[in-house]
Coordinates of C-alpha atoms in Angstrom, one line a residue:
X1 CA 77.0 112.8 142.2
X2 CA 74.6 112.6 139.4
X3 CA 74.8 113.7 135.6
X4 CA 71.2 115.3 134.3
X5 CA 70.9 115.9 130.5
X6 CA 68.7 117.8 129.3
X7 CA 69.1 118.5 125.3
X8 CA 72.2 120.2 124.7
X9 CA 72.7 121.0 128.3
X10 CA 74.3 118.9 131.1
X11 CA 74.7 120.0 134.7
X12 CA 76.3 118.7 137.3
X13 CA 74.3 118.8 140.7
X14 CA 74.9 117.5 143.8
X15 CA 72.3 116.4 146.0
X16 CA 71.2 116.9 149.4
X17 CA 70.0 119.4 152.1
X18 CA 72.9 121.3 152.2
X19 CA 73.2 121.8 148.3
X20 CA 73.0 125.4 147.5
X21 CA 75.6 127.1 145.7
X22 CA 77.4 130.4 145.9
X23 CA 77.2 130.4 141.8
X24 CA 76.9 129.0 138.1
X25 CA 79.6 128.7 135.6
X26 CA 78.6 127.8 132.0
X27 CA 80.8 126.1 129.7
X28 CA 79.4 126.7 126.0
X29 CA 80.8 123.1 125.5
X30 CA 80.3 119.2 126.3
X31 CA 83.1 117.7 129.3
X32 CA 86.4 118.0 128.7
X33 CA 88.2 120.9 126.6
X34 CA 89.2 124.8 127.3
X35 CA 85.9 126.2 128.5
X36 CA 84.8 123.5 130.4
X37 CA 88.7 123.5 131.8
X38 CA 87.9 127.0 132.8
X39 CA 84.8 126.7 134.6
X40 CA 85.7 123.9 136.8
X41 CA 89.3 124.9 137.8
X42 CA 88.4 128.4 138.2
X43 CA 85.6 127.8 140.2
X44 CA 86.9 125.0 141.7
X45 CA 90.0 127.7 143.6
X46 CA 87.4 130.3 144.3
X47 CA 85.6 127.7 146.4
X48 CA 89.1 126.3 147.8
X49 CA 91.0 129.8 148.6
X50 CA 87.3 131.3 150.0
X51 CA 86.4 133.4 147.3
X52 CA 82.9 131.9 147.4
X53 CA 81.6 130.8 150.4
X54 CA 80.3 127.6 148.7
X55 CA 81.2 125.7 145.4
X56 CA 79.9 126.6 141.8
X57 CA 77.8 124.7 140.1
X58 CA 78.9 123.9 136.8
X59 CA 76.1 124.2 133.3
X60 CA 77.7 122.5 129.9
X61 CA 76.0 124.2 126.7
X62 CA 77.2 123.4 124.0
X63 CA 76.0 124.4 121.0
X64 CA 77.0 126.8 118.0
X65 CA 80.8 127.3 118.9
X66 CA 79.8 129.0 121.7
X67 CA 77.3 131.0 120.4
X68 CA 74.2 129.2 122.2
X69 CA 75.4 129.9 126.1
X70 CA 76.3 133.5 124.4
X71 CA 72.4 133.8 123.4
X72 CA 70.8 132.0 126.4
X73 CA 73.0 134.4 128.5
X74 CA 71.9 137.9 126.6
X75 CA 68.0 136.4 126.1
X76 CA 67.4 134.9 129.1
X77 CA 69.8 135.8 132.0
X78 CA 70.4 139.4 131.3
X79 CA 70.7 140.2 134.4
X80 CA 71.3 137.0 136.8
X81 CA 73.8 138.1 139.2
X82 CA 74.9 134.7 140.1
X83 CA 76.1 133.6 136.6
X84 CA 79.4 133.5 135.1
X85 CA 80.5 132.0 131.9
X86 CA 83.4 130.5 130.4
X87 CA 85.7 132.0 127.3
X88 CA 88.4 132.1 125.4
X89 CA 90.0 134.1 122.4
X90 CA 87.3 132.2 120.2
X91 CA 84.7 133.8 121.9
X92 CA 85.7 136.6 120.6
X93 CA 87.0 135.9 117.2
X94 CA 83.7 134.8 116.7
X95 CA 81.8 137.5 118.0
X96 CA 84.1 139.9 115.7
X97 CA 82.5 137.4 112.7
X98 CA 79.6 137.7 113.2
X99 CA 79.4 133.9 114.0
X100 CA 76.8 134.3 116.7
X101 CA 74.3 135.6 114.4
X102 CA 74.0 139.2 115.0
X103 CA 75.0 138.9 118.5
X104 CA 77.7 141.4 119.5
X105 CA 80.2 141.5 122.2
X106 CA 78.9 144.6 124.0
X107 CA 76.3 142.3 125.1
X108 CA 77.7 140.7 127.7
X109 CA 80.3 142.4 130.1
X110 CA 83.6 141.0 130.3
X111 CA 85.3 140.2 133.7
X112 CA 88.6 139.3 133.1
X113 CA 91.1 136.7 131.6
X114 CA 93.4 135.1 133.9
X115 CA 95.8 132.6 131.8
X116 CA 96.5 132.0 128.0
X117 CA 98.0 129.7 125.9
X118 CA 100.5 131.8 124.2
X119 CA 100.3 132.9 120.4
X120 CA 103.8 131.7 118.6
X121 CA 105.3 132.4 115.6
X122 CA 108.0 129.1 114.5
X123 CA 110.2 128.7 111.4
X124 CA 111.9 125.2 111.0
X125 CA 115.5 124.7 112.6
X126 CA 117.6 125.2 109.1
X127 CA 115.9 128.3 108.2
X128 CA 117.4 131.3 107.1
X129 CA 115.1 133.4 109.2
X130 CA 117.0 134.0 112.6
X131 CA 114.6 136.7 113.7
X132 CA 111.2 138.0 113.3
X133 CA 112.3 141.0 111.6
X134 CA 114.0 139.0 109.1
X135 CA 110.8 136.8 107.9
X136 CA 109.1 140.3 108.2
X137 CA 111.9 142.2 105.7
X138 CA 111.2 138.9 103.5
X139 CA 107.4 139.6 103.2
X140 CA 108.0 143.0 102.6
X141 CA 110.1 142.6 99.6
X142 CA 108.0 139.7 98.6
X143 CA 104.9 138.7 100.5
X144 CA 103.9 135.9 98.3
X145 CA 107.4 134.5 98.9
X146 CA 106.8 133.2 102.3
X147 CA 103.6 131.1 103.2
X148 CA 102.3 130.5 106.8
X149 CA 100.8 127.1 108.2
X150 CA 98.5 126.7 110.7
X151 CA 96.0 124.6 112.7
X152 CA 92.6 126.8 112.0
X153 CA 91.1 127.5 108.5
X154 CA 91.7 130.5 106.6
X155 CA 89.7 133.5 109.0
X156 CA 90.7 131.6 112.0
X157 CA 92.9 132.7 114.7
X158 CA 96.4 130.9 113.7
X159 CA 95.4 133.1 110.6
X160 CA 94.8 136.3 111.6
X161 CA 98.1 136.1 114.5
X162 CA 100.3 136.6 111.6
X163 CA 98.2 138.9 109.8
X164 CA 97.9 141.4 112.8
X165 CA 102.0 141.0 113.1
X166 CA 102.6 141.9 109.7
X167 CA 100.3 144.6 109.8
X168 CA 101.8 146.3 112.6
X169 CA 105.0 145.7 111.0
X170 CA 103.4 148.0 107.8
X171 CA 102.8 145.0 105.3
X172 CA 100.2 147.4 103.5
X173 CA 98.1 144.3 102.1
X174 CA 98.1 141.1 104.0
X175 CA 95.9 139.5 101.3
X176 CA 98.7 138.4 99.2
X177 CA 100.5 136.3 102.1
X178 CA 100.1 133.0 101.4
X179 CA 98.0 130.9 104.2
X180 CA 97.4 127.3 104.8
X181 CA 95.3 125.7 107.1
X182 CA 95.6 122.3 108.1
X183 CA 93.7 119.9 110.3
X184 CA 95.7 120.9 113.6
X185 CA 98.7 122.6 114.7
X186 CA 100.8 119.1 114.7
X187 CA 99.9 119.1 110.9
X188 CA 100.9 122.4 110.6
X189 CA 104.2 122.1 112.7
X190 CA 104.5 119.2 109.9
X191 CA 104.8 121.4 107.1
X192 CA 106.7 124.0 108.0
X193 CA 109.6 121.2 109.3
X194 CA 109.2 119.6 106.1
X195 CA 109.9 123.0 104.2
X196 CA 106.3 122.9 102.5
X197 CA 105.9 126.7 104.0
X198 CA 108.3 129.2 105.7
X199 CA 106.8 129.7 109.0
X200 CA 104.1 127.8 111.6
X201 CA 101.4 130.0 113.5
X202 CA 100.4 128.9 116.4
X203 CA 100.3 128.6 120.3
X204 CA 103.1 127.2 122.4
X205 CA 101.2 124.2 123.6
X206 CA 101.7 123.0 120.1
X207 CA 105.2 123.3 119.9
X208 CA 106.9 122.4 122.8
X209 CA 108.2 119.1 122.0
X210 CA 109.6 120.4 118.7
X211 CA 111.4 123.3 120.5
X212 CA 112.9 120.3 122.9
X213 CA 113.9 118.0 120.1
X214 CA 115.5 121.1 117.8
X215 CA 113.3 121.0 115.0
X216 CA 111.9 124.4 115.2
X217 CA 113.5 127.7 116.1
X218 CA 110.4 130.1 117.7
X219 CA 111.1 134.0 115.9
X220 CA 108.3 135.7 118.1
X221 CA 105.8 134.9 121.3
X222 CA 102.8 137.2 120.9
X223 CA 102.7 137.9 125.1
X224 CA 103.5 140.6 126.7
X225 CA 106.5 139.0 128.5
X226 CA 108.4 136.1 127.8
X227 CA 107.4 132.9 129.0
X228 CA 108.3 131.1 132.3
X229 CA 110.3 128.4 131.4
X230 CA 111.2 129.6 127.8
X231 CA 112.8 132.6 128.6
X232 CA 114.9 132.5 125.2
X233 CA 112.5 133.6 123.0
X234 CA 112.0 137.1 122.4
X235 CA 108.5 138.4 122.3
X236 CA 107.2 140.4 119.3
X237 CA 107.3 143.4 121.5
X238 CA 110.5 143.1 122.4
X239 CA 111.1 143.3 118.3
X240 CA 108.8 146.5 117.7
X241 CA 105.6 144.8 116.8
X242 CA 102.7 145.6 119.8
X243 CA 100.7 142.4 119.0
X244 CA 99.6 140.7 121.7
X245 CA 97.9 137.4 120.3
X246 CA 96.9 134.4 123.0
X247 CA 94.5 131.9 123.5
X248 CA 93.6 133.4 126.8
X249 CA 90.8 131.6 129.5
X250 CA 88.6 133.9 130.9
X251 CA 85.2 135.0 132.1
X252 CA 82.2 137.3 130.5
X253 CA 79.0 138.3 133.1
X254 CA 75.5 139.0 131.8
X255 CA 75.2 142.6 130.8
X256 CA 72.4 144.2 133.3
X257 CA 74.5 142.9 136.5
X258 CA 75.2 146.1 138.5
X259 CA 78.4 147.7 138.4
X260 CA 79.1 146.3 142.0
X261 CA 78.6 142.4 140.9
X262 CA 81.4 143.0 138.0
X263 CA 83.6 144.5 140.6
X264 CA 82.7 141.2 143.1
X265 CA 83.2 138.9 140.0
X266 CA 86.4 140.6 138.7
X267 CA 87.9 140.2 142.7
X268 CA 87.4 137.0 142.8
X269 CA 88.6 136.4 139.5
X270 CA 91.9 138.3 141.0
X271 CA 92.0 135.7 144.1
X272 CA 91.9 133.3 142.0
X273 CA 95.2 134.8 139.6
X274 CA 96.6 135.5 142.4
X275 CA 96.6 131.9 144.1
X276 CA 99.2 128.9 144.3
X277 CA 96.4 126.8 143.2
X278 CA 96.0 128.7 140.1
X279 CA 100.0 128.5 139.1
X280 CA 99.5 124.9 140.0
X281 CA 96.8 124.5 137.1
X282 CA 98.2 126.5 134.9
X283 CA 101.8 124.4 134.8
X284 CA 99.8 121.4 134.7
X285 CA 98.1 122.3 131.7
X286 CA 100.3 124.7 130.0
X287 CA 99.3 128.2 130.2
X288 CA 101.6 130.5 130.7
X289 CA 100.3 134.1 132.9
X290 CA 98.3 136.6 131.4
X291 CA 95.9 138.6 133.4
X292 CA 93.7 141.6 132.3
X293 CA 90.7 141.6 135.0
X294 CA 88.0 144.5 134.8
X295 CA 88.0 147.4 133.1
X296 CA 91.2 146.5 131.7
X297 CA 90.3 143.4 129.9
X298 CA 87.0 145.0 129.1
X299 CA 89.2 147.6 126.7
X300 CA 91.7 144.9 126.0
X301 CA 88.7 142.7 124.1
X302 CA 86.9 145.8 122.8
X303 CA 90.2 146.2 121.2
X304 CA 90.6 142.8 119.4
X305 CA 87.0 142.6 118.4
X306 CA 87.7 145.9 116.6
X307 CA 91.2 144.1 115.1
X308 CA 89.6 140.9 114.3
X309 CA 87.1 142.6 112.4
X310 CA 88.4 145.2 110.3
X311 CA 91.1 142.4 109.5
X312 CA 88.6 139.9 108.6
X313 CA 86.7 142.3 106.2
X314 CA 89.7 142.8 104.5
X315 CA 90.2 139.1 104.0
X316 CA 86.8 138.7 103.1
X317 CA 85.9 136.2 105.8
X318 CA 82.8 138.6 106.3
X319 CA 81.4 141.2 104.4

């Protein structure tokens, strides 16, 4: 196996007379991390469980959070059949922020999302919030009474998770909740344990070991079922709020592939959800389900780009 770089990109390429393969994955990012995580597992099973009848080659681009493989796809492989590409709930959020410069999400076509790290909302274990809807009465009577810590800056996605809770819940203007961002969601799980703020957004990854140890109590996952293995916690659902808010792993397809590629795409995507190998990765590396493939997850992320956005105008994270 050899490594060639060229620039920004590195692909990895095997060599010999029988090297053709059945696709291209691009991870917008070096080795290592979610998208490049994505690309190689996922096409990785397809190849193992006979989705593809021979392995996918895997692109890293990294560049711009994402936002150069988002503009090499939509200005120079419109419409390559043979191309998939790696994403995630920042994809998005960034797309809603105008991050990509001008680039908008109804550029691309989006096959499906197959596994997520799971949104979370945590308090610390002496609090005197023993359910979501009491931290939500307590912004309500005072919403500059309770402050929120979490791993992104202010505009990011541990940001806006409690912000589309609340204003579900009818907290007319999320402005005035207090927000701090810290360096990480171990920093973050560090002040609100601490009692420097009332509550911790972020994804279950992060707290884990502090649910094991009893230092946190989790109020609300933002999933549409509870979580294997943590089958305590309620989900915000479950408590009247309709937020679903993950760090999903899925796929987006240049736009001009015919409507019959996105099907082929989103059914192997399906195999792949579908498949022991899959739940395999996904305990190993702590996703919990979540799968929206097709026409479902296309509405599902028209939806949260339109949520992201509106909310981050009214934060003033874009104008």
């Amino acid at each position: 196996m050899k490594l060639i770089l060229r620039g920004t990109v590195a692909a990895t390429v095997l060599f010999g007379a029988s090297a053709v393969w059945a696709a291209e994955c691009i991870a917008p990012a070096n080795p290592g991390g979610g998208w490049d995580f994505t690309c190689r597992q996922i096409g990785k099973i397809m190849y193992d469980i006979g989705a593809v009848d021979k392995p996918v080659q895997v692109t890293n681009m990294a560049g711009a959070g994402g936002g150069l493989a988002f503009n090499h796809v939509v200005a120079e492989r419109g419409e390559d059949e043979e191309l998939f590409v790696a994403a995630s709930s920042a994809t998005t959020t960034r797309l809603a922020q105008n991050a990509y410069a001008g680039m908008k999400a109804d550029q691309v076509r989006w096959v499906g999302a197959i596994g997520a790290d799971p949104g979370v909302i945590v308090v610390g274990k002496d609090s005197e919030f023993q359910s979501l809807t009491d931290l939500l009465d307590a912004v309500k009577a005072d919403p500059k009474s309770v402050a929120f810590a979490g791993g992104s800056a202010v505009g990011g996605f541990d940001h806006l998770k409690p912000l589309m809770v609340l204003q579900r819940a009818g907290v007319d203007d999320v402005t005035k909740v207090k927000y701090i961002g810290t360096d990480g969601g171990a920093d973050a799980i560090t002040q609100t344990v601490g009692g420097f703020t009332q509550a911790m957004s972020g994804d279950m990854s992060e707290v884990v070991g502090f649910i094991k140890s009893g230092d946190v109590r989790v109020l609300a996952v933002l999933t549409e079922e509870r979580v294997p293995g943590f089958d305590d916690i309620p989900t915000a659902m479950e408590q009247g709020i309709d937020v679903v808010a993950v760090n999903w792993r899925g796929l987006y397809v240049p736009k001009g592939v015919s409507d019959e590629t996105f099907d082929m795409w989103a059914e192997r995507l399906a195999k792949v959800a579908e498949s022991d190998e899959w739940a395999a990765a996904m305990e190993a590396n702590g996703l919990a389900p979540f799968t929206k493939v097709g026409s479902d997850f296309q509405g599902y992320v028209d939806g949260v780009v339109a949520d992201v956005e509106a909310l981050s105008r009214e934060l003033g994270v874009i104008q």
